[in-house]
Amino acid sequence: VISLGSNVVKEKVSGSFVRLKMFPGSFKTVLIGKTLLFLFIGILQIIFLLLIGVFLLPILGLPQLIIPSNLIALFFFSLLVSLSAVTFSIAVGSLAKTQEQSNGMGAVLIMIFAAIGGIWIPVFVMNETMQGLAKISPFYWCLDGFYGLFLKGSGIKELWKPICILGIFNLICIGISAAKLRTDKIV
């Protein structure tokens, strides 16, 4: 969030967006290129974390991570989770006016989403109100999907709810970004 959000703000403030619009092709192509690049980075991070679980944890005397047998579902869901991070980053960057504002807003929102979404404290130990509130966090749905994949052996059919919610989250973030960039006359 911090690197991509800051990059979007920097390009808005420096006038890079205006210069990019002068090149042949659509400005949407530039945003799609950024999205694909950071999506690739997100997938690499997930692969790196899985490799740590498989190879490094046993060296440390911890149980080895068992990779789900449904690799297609794992890849598809990982792609969706990475896309959620990218679209959220672009939304934060498009809303912020300065890099500092983007960094602060991105970090604070991530901390809030993590706190209420079950990253710090498992949702099942929260009171009923907080359990309901947790469902507005994209982290909750990411965890729910990965729990399904790793603990229940779920496939894409069983992950329909987290997939739909994260898909809606992505569309909301894209909508916010597009609306703000149009308002600022950048797109």
Short mmCIF file of C-alpha atoms in Angstrom, two decimals:
data_model
loop_
_atom_site.label_atom_id
_atom_site.label_comp_id
_atom_site.label_asym_id
_atom_site.label_seq_id
_atom_site.Cartn_x
_atom_site.Cartn_y
_atom_site.Cartn_z
CA VAL A 1 0.00 0.00 0.00
CA ILE A 2 2.73 2.44 0.95
CA SER A 3 4.90 1.96 -2.15
CA LEU A 4 2.13 1.90 -4.77
CA GLY A 5 -0.02 4.53 -3.03
CA SER A 6 2.98 6.85 -2.75
CA ASN A 7 3.85 6.22 -6.38
CA VAL A 8 0.36 7.21 -7.51
CA VAL A 9 0.50 10.40 -5.41
CA LYS A 10 3.99 11.25 -6.66
CA GLU A 11 2.90 10.90 -10.27
CA LYS A 12 -0.17 13.07 -9.62
CA VAL A 13 1.80 15.81 -7.86
CA SER A 14 4.79 15.83 -10.23
CA GLY A 15 2.63 15.98 -13.33
CA SER A 16 3.76 12.58 -14.60
CA PHE A 17 0.13 11.59 -15.17
CA VAL A 18 -0.31 14.54 -17.52
CA ARG A 19 2.86 13.61 -19.44
CA LEU A 20 1.77 9.97 -19.63
CA LYS A 21 -1.55 11.05 -21.13
CA MET A 22 0.37 12.65 -24.02
CA PHE A 23 1.76 9.29 -25.15
CA PRO A 24 -0.19 7.28 -27.68
CA GLY A 25 -2.58 4.91 -26.02
CA SER A 26 -4.91 5.14 -23.11
CA PHE A 27 -4.12 6.24 -19.57
CA LYS A 28 -6.01 3.13 -18.49
CA THR A 29 -3.20 1.13 -20.09
CA VAL A 30 -0.74 2.78 -17.69
CA LEU A 31 -2.91 1.92 -14.69
CA ILE A 32 -3.37 -1.64 -15.94
CA GLY A 33 0.43 -1.92 -16.34
CA LYS A 34 0.97 -0.72 -12.76
CA THR A 35 -1.69 -3.13 -11.55
CA LEU A 36 -0.11 -6.08 -13.35
CA LEU A 37 3.36 -5.23 -12.07
CA PHE A 38 2.26 -4.98 -8.44
CA LEU A 39 0.01 -8.02 -8.85
CA PHE A 40 3.07 -9.97 -9.97
CA ILE A 41 4.99 -8.69 -6.93
CA GLY A 42 2.11 -9.74 -4.66
CA ILE A 43 2.09 -13.24 -6.12
CA LEU A 44 5.87 -13.47 -5.66
CA GLN A 45 5.43 -12.49 -2.00
CA ILE A 46 2.83 -15.21 -1.49
CA ILE A 47 5.07 -17.79 -3.17
CA PHE A 48 7.99 -16.67 -0.98
CA LEU A 49 5.87 -17.03 2.18
CA LEU A 50 4.73 -20.49 1.14
CA LEU A 51 8.35 -21.52 0.47
CA ILE A 52 9.30 -20.30 3.94
CA GLY A 53 6.51 -22.42 5.40
CA VAL A 54 7.61 -25.49 3.48
CA PHE A 55 11.39 -25.24 3.79
CA LEU A 56 12.38 -22.87 6.63
CA LEU A 57 9.87 -23.84 9.32
CA PRO A 58 11.14 -27.45 9.55
CA ILE A 59 14.72 -26.16 9.94
CA LEU A 60 13.49 -24.10 12.91
CA GLY A 61 11.91 -27.18 14.44
CA LEU A 62 8.37 -26.18 13.53
CA PRO A 63 5.88 -28.25 11.54
CA GLN A 64 6.16 -27.97 7.77
CA LEU A 65 3.43 -26.10 5.94
CA ILE A 66 1.29 -28.49 3.94
CA ILE A 67 0.39 -26.91 0.60
CA PRO A 68 -3.25 -27.50 -0.41
CA SER A 69 -3.75 -30.13 -3.07
CA ASN A 70 -5.96 -27.80 -5.13
CA LEU A 71 -3.21 -25.61 -6.58
CA ILE A 72 -5.56 -23.94 -9.06
CA ALA A 73 -7.81 -22.71 -6.23
CA LEU A 74 -4.75 -21.59 -4.25
CA PHE A 75 -3.36 -19.66 -7.23
CA PHE A 76 -6.71 -18.09 -8.13
CA PHE A 77 -7.43 -17.02 -4.55
CA SER A 78 -3.88 -15.71 -4.08
CA LEU A 79 -4.31 -13.69 -7.27
CA LEU A 80 -7.55 -12.22 -5.93
CA VAL A 81 -5.94 -11.35 -2.58
CA SER A 82 -3.03 -9.65 -4.37
CA LEU A 83 -5.44 -7.78 -6.61
CA SER A 84 -7.29 -6.56 -3.50
CA ALA A 85 -4.06 -5.13 -2.13
CA VAL A 86 -3.25 -3.45 -5.45
CA THR A 87 -6.68 -1.90 -6.00
CA PHE A 88 -6.76 -0.68 -2.39
CA SER A 89 -3.31 0.88 -2.87
CA ILE A 90 -4.39 2.69 -6.01
CA ALA A 91 -7.54 3.93 -4.26
CA VAL A 92 -5.50 5.27 -1.32
CA GLY A 93 -3.03 6.92 -3.72
CA SER A 94 -5.79 8.52 -5.75
CA LEU A 95 -7.50 9.93 -2.64
CA ALA A 96 -4.35 11.31 -1.01
CA LYS A 97 -2.89 14.70 -1.87
CA THR A 98 0.66 14.06 -0.59
CA GLN A 99 2.92 11.05 -0.18
CA GLU A 100 2.85 11.50 3.59
CA GLN A 101 -0.93 11.51 3.56
CA SER A 102 -0.95 8.37 1.43
CA ASN A 103 1.52 6.61 3.72
CA GLY A 104 -0.37 7.60 6.85
CA MET A 105 -3.83 6.84 5.48
CA GLY A 106 -2.68 3.52 4.02
CA ALA A 107 -0.94 2.41 7.21
CA VAL A 108 -3.80 3.43 9.49
CA LEU A 109 -6.47 1.79 7.33
CA ILE A 110 -4.42 -1.41 7.09
CA MET A 111 -4.01 -1.47 10.89
CA ILE A 112 -7.75 -0.97 11.37
CA PHE A 113 -8.62 -3.65 8.80
CA ALA A 114 -6.11 -6.03 10.44
CA ALA A 115 -7.36 -5.34 13.97
CA ILE A 116 -11.02 -5.89 13.20
CA GLY A 117 -10.49 -8.56 10.53
CA GLY A 118 -8.95 -11.22 12.74
CA ILE A 119 -5.25 -10.76 11.98
CA TRP A 120 -4.30 -9.74 15.52
CA ILE A 121 -7.03 -11.46 17.51
CA PRO A 122 -8.97 -14.43 16.14
CA VAL A 123 -12.52 -13.45 15.27
CA PHE A 124 -14.03 -16.34 17.22
CA VAL A 125 -12.80 -14.86 20.54
CA MET A 126 -14.33 -11.45 19.77
CA ASN A 127 -17.74 -10.48 21.10
CA GLU A 128 -20.76 -10.75 18.80
CA THR A 129 -20.67 -7.10 17.76
CA MET A 130 -17.01 -7.28 16.77
CA GLN A 131 -17.58 -10.55 14.92
CA GLY A 132 -20.18 -8.79 12.80
CA LEU A 133 -17.92 -5.77 12.33
CA ALA A 134 -15.03 -8.04 11.28
CA LYS A 135 -16.90 -8.92 8.10
CA ILE A 136 -16.39 -5.42 6.68
CA SER A 137 -12.62 -5.98 6.65
CA PRO A 138 -11.10 -7.49 3.51
CA PHE A 139 -8.60 -9.22 5.81
CA TYR A 140 -11.43 -11.26 7.30
CA TRP A 141 -12.38 -12.60 3.88
CA CYS A 142 -8.73 -13.23 2.92
CA LEU A 143 -8.25 -15.24 6.11
CA ASP A 144 -11.54 -17.06 5.59
CA GLY A 145 -10.48 -18.10 2.10
CA PHE A 146 -7.01 -19.22 3.12
CA TYR A 147 -8.45 -21.11 6.12
CA GLY A 148 -10.75 -22.87 3.68
CA LEU A 149 -7.87 -23.74 1.38
CA PHE A 150 -5.35 -24.85 4.01
CA LEU A 151 -7.52 -26.30 6.77
CA LYS A 152 -10.62 -27.59 4.99
CA GLY A 153 -9.18 -28.43 1.57
CA SER A 154 -11.76 -26.19 -0.10
CA GLY A 155 -11.88 -25.57 -3.81
CA ILE A 156 -13.10 -22.56 -5.75
CA LYS A 157 -16.76 -23.63 -5.37
CA GLU A 158 -16.50 -23.64 -1.57
CA LEU A 159 -14.74 -20.26 -1.60
CA TRP A 160 -17.58 -18.51 -3.44
CA LYS A 161 -18.40 -16.15 -0.56
CA PRO A 162 -14.86 -14.80 0.07
CA ILE A 163 -14.31 -14.59 -3.70
CA CYS A 164 -17.50 -12.58 -4.20
CA ILE A 165 -16.82 -10.25 -1.25
CA LEU A 166 -13.22 -9.59 -2.35
CA GLY A 167 -14.44 -9.08 -5.91
CA ILE A 168 -16.89 -6.45 -4.67
CA PHE A 169 -14.11 -4.85 -2.59
CA ASN A 170 -11.95 -4.64 -5.74
CA LEU A 171 -14.77 -3.07 -7.73
CA ILE A 172 -15.36 -0.50 -4.97
CA CYS A 173 -11.65 0.39 -4.88
CA ILE A 174 -11.52 0.67 -8.68
CA GLY A 175 -14.65 2.83 -8.62
CA ILE A 176 -13.20 5.14 -5.96
CA SER A 177 -9.94 5.46 -7.91
CA ALA A 178 -11.68 6.14 -11.23
CA ALA A 179 -14.06 8.69 -9.70
CA LYS A 180 -11.29 10.55 -7.90
CA LEU A 181 -8.94 10.57 -10.89
CA ARG A 182 -11.79 11.84 -13.09
CA THR A 183 -12.66 14.52 -10.53
CA ASP A 184 -9.01 15.62 -10.51
CA LYS A 185 -9.13 15.58 -14.34
CA ILE A 186 -6.26 13.11 -14.47
CA VAL A 187 -8.17 10.44 -16.39
#
